[in-house]
Amino acid sequence: MTETRHTRLLIIGSGPAGYTAGVYGSRAMLEPILVQGIQPGGQLTITTEVENWPGIAEVQGPDLMIDMEAHAKAAGTEVIADHISSLDLSKRPFTAVGDTGTTYTADSVILATGAQAKWLGMESEEKFKGFGVSACATCDGFFYRGDDVVVIGGGNTAVEEALFLTKFANKVTLIHRRDELRAEKILQDRLMKNPKIEPLWFHQLDEVLGDEDPLSVTGVRVKNVKTDEMQEIPCKGVFVAIGHAPSNELVKDTLETHMGGYVVTAPDSTATSIPGVFAAGDITDHIYRQAVTSAGMGCMAALEVERFLSEED
Ligand code: FAD
Ligand code: NAP
């Protein structure tokens, strides 16, 4: 259906930043429209336990995001299932076009499009994506019951993926290019104590090995980064967990970005290089990238929108 909707505040993204901006924007009587995108609830919907959301010692990521959506709606945010395919920030009102055909015009925009998994960029990784190569253990771990799998990376995501996979897999090899993990100490401790996980330090993935018919992974070839020595590890699944890149497709040519594409905001602010456009959460944060910091930035953005619009009025 093609229609045009006007709003004082358009929020793009439905992770912790977007929903928190919705709560605060609603309470500022801005009657925000929030467009969810293709991952309603954002990155926390692809994890299991979240243990660092203040006030709840342990909560399932998808449950937390259902609650955040309900909270934003209860406060007065109109939550719409659509994905913005283009965003014109050259003049106000700003114009966004959704995949549903709806055009959204807005006096202000909060960008909360978050981040998505990075890939190594090798041909064999691409070839076996969906056929043994994955970036989401929560989504695909179940398929590897009793199998050997490998996880690539050394951050929180890699360690959590490795721990999660031990529920299904026979053995998990964590392949990391250094001998030091970036992951939080508590996660490192759980990793080291888990008898199903074997870390392989100073190694990098060289190639995913597999069969053609049916297309399936049979192992990986890894390289020792100190000696260049190669070895093959038989496995059925390869989980790539080497970090996340900001989802900046809508604004990479219009807003100032830095540090590999993160949207630049003014110091102590969520204001971007275009007045009336604010950015919150992983799209702008190359340092902390946590649910709670994203939510905090969503709050800041909505408060700044309120101030920006009332100064204009
Ligand atoms: P995201 O959660 O990335 O959400 C982005 C939203 O933008 C999505 O809803 C998407 O659909 C939408 N979007 C994107 N493009 C468009 C578009 N063009 N149009 C409309 N919508 C769009 N953090 C913690 O604090 N604790 C944890 O335990 C934790 N565990 C994690 C586990 C995993 C596996 C991962 C990947 C991350 C984890 N994190 C954790 C990090 C945390 O998930 C992120 O910091 C947080 O989700 C970022 O929130 P956000 O609102 O910025 O964006
Ligand atoms: P990250 O912290 O950036 O870690 C990425 C890891 O992948 C690093 O160990 C890095 O190695 C490795 N790596 C990067 N590029 C590589 C390459 N080309 N080849 C081989 N290895 C490579 O990313 P993340 O673990 O996805 O975490 C992202 C953010 O989300 C972080 O802020 C994290 O705290 C947050 N998060 C939080 C939780 C939680 O709170 N429980 C859970 C998941 C994610 P080096 O160490 O050598 O650089």
PDB file of C-alpha atoms and ligand atoms in Angstrom, residues 43-44 47 49-52 118-120 152-160 175-178 180-184 187 203-205 241-244 282 285-291, ligand 2:
ATOM      1  CA  GLN A  43      20.839  -8.143  17.963  1.00  0.00           C
ATOM      2  CA  LEU A  44      19.639  -9.362  21.352  1.00  0.00           C
ATOM      3  CA  THR A  47      21.308 -14.491  21.811  1.00  0.00           C
ATOM      4  CA  GLU A  49      20.946 -15.264  28.403  1.00  0.00           C
ATOM      5  CA  VAL A  50      21.590 -11.568  28.977  1.00  0.00           C
ATOM      6  CA  GLU A  51      23.227 -11.164  32.372  1.00  0.00           C
ATOM      7  CA  ASN A  52      24.144  -7.486  32.385  1.00  0.00           C
ATOM      8  CA  LYS A 118      31.302  -9.109  10.131  1.00  0.00           C
ATOM      9  CA  TRP A 119      32.548 -11.851   7.829  1.00  0.00           C
ATOM     10  CA  LEU A 120      36.107 -12.802   6.966  1.00  0.00           C
ATOM     11  CA  ILE A 152      36.503 -18.044  14.999  1.00  0.00           C
ATOM     12  CA  GLY A 153      37.204 -14.978  17.177  1.00  0.00           C
ATOM     13  CA  GLY A 154      38.202 -13.930  20.678  1.00  0.00           C
ATOM     14  CA  GLY A 155      35.590 -11.405  21.840  1.00  0.00           C
ATOM     15  CA  ASN A 156      32.433 -11.738  23.928  1.00  0.00           C
ATOM     16  CA  THR A 157      30.456 -13.014  20.960  1.00  0.00           C
ATOM     17  CA  ALA A 158      32.957 -15.782  20.114  1.00  0.00           C
ATOM     18  CA  VAL A 159      33.157 -16.992  23.718  1.00  0.00           C
ATOM     19  CA  GLU A 160      29.384 -16.902  24.199  1.00  0.00           C
ATOM     20  CA  ILE A 175      40.278 -20.484  16.948  1.00  0.00           C
ATOM     21  CA  HIS A 176      41.834 -17.138  17.844  1.00  0.00           C
ATOM     22  CA  ARG A 177      44.634 -15.195  16.186  1.00  0.00           C
ATOM     23  CA  ARG A 178      46.256 -14.252  19.520  1.00  0.00           C
ATOM     24  CA  GLU A 180      44.569 -13.395  24.746  1.00  0.00           C
ATOM     25  CA  LEU A 181      40.813 -12.995  24.627  1.00  0.00           C
ATOM     26  CA  ARG A 182      38.927  -9.708  24.513  1.00  0.00           C
ATOM     27  CA  ALA A 183      35.931 -11.322  26.190  1.00  0.00           C
ATOM     28  CA  GLU A 184      34.905 -10.377  29.740  1.00  0.00           C
ATOM     29  CA  LEU A 187      33.140 -15.510  30.204  1.00  0.00           C
ATOM     30  CA  HIS A 203      45.681 -19.479  14.418  1.00  0.00           C
ATOM     31  CA  GLN A 204      43.632 -18.016  11.608  1.00  0.00           C
ATOM     32  CA  LEU A 205      41.131 -19.572   9.246  1.00  0.00           C
ATOM     33  CA  ALA A 241      32.333 -14.366  15.438  1.00  0.00           C
ATOM     34  CA  ILE A 242      34.867 -11.679  14.583  1.00  0.00           C
ATOM     35  CA  GLY A 243      32.903  -8.598  15.556  1.00  0.00           C
ATOM     36  CA  HIS A 244      30.262  -6.312  14.203  1.00  0.00           C
ATOM     37  CA  ASP A 282      25.765   0.585  17.894  1.00  0.00           C
ATOM     38  CA  ASP A 285      29.321   3.512  19.226  1.00  0.00           C
ATOM     39  CA  HIS A 286      32.639   1.906  18.325  1.00  0.00           C
ATOM     40  CA  ILE A 287      33.708   1.541  21.944  1.00  0.00           C
ATOM     41  CA  TYR A 288      31.120   0.063  24.327  1.00  0.00           C
ATOM     42  CA  ARG A 289      28.500  -1.616  22.075  1.00  0.00           C
ATOM     43  CA  GLN A 290      26.298  -2.853  24.919  1.00  0.00           C
ATOM     44  CA  ALA A 291      22.531  -3.046  25.267  1.00  0.00           C
TER      45      ALA A 291
HETATM   46  P1  NAP B   2      34.857  -7.710  19.263  1.00  0.00           P
HETATM   47  O1  NAP B   2      34.829  -7.438  20.716  1.00  0.00           O
HETATM   48  O2  NAP B   2      35.236  -6.629  18.324  1.00  0.00           O
HETATM   49  O3  NAP B   2      35.829  -8.968  19.058  1.00  0.00           O
HETATM   50  C1  NAP B   2      36.105  -9.456  17.771  1.00  0.00           C
HETATM   51  C2  NAP B   2      37.098 -10.606  17.895  1.00  0.00           C
HETATM   52  O4  NAP B   2      37.311 -11.165  16.602  1.00  0.00           O
HETATM   53  C3  NAP B   2      38.447 -10.161  18.450  1.00  0.00           C
HETATM   54  O5  NAP B   2      38.941 -11.135  19.328  1.00  0.00           O
HETATM   55  C4  NAP B   2      39.309 -10.069  17.194  1.00  0.00           C
HETATM   56  O6  NAP B   2      40.640 -10.424  17.411  1.00  0.00           O
HETATM   57  C5  NAP B   2      38.694 -11.113  16.285  1.00  0.00           C
HETATM   58  N1  NAP B   2      38.841 -10.753  14.885  1.00  0.00           N
HETATM   59  C6  NAP B   2      38.468  -9.590  14.292  1.00  0.00           C
HETATM   60  N2  NAP B   2      38.746  -9.624  12.970  1.00  0.00           N
HETATM   61  C7  NAP B   2      39.312 -10.829  12.743  1.00  0.00           C
HETATM   62  C8  NAP B   2      39.825 -11.451  11.578  1.00  0.00           C
HETATM   63  N3  NAP B   2      39.780 -10.852  10.387  1.00  0.00           N
HETATM   64  N4  NAP B   2      40.328 -12.689  11.690  1.00  0.00           N
HETATM   65  C9  NAP B   2      40.368 -13.314  12.902  1.00  0.00           C
HETATM   66  N5  NAP B   2      39.899 -12.781  14.037  1.00  0.00           N
HETATM   67  C10 NAP B   2      39.376 -11.546  13.959  1.00  0.00           C
HETATM   68  O7  NAP B   2      33.436  -8.235  18.737  1.00  0.00           O
HETATM   69  P2  NAP B   2      32.272  -9.074  19.462  1.00  0.00           P
HETATM   70  O8  NAP B   2      32.825 -10.161  20.264  1.00  0.00           O
HETATM   71  O9  NAP B   2      31.293  -9.400  18.372  1.00  0.00           O
HETATM   72  O10 NAP B   2      31.592  -8.003  20.398  1.00  0.00           O
HETATM   73  C11 NAP B   2      31.013  -6.798  19.817  1.00  0.00           C
HETATM   74  C12 NAP B   2      30.432  -5.930  20.915  1.00  0.00           C
HETATM   75  O11 NAP B   2      29.247  -6.544  21.432  1.00  0.00           O
HETATM   76  C13 NAP B   2      31.403  -5.768  22.084  1.00  0.00           C
HETATM   77  O12 NAP B   2      31.339  -4.458  22.575  1.00  0.00           O
HETATM   78  C14 NAP B   2      30.888  -6.747  23.093  1.00  0.00           C
HETATM   79  O13 NAP B   2      31.184  -6.370  24.420  1.00  0.00           O
HETATM   80  C15 NAP B   2      29.371  -6.726  22.835  1.00  0.00           C
HETATM   81  N6  NAP B   2      28.829  -8.012  23.274  1.00  0.00           N
HETATM   82  C16 NAP B   2      28.568  -8.110  24.606  1.00  0.00           C
HETATM   83  C17 NAP B   2      28.163  -9.317  25.138  1.00  0.00           C
HETATM   84  C18 NAP B   2      27.922  -9.418  26.608  1.00  0.00           C
HETATM   85  O14 NAP B   2      27.881  -8.399  27.273  1.00  0.00           O
HETATM   86  N7  NAP B   2      27.736 -10.597  27.174  1.00  0.00           N
HETATM   87  C19 NAP B   2      28.029 -10.435  24.291  1.00  0.00           C
HETATM   88  C20 NAP B   2      28.319 -10.298  22.937  1.00  0.00           C
HETATM   89  C21 NAP B   2      28.743  -9.074  22.448  1.00  0.00           C
HETATM   90  P3  NAP B   2      41.636  -9.481  18.272  1.00  0.00           P
HETATM   91  O15 NAP B   2      41.218  -9.664  19.695  1.00  0.00           O
HETATM   92  O16 NAP B   2      42.964 -10.025  17.952  1.00  0.00           O
HETATM   93  O17 NAP B   2      41.411  -8.088  17.753  1.00  0.00           O
END
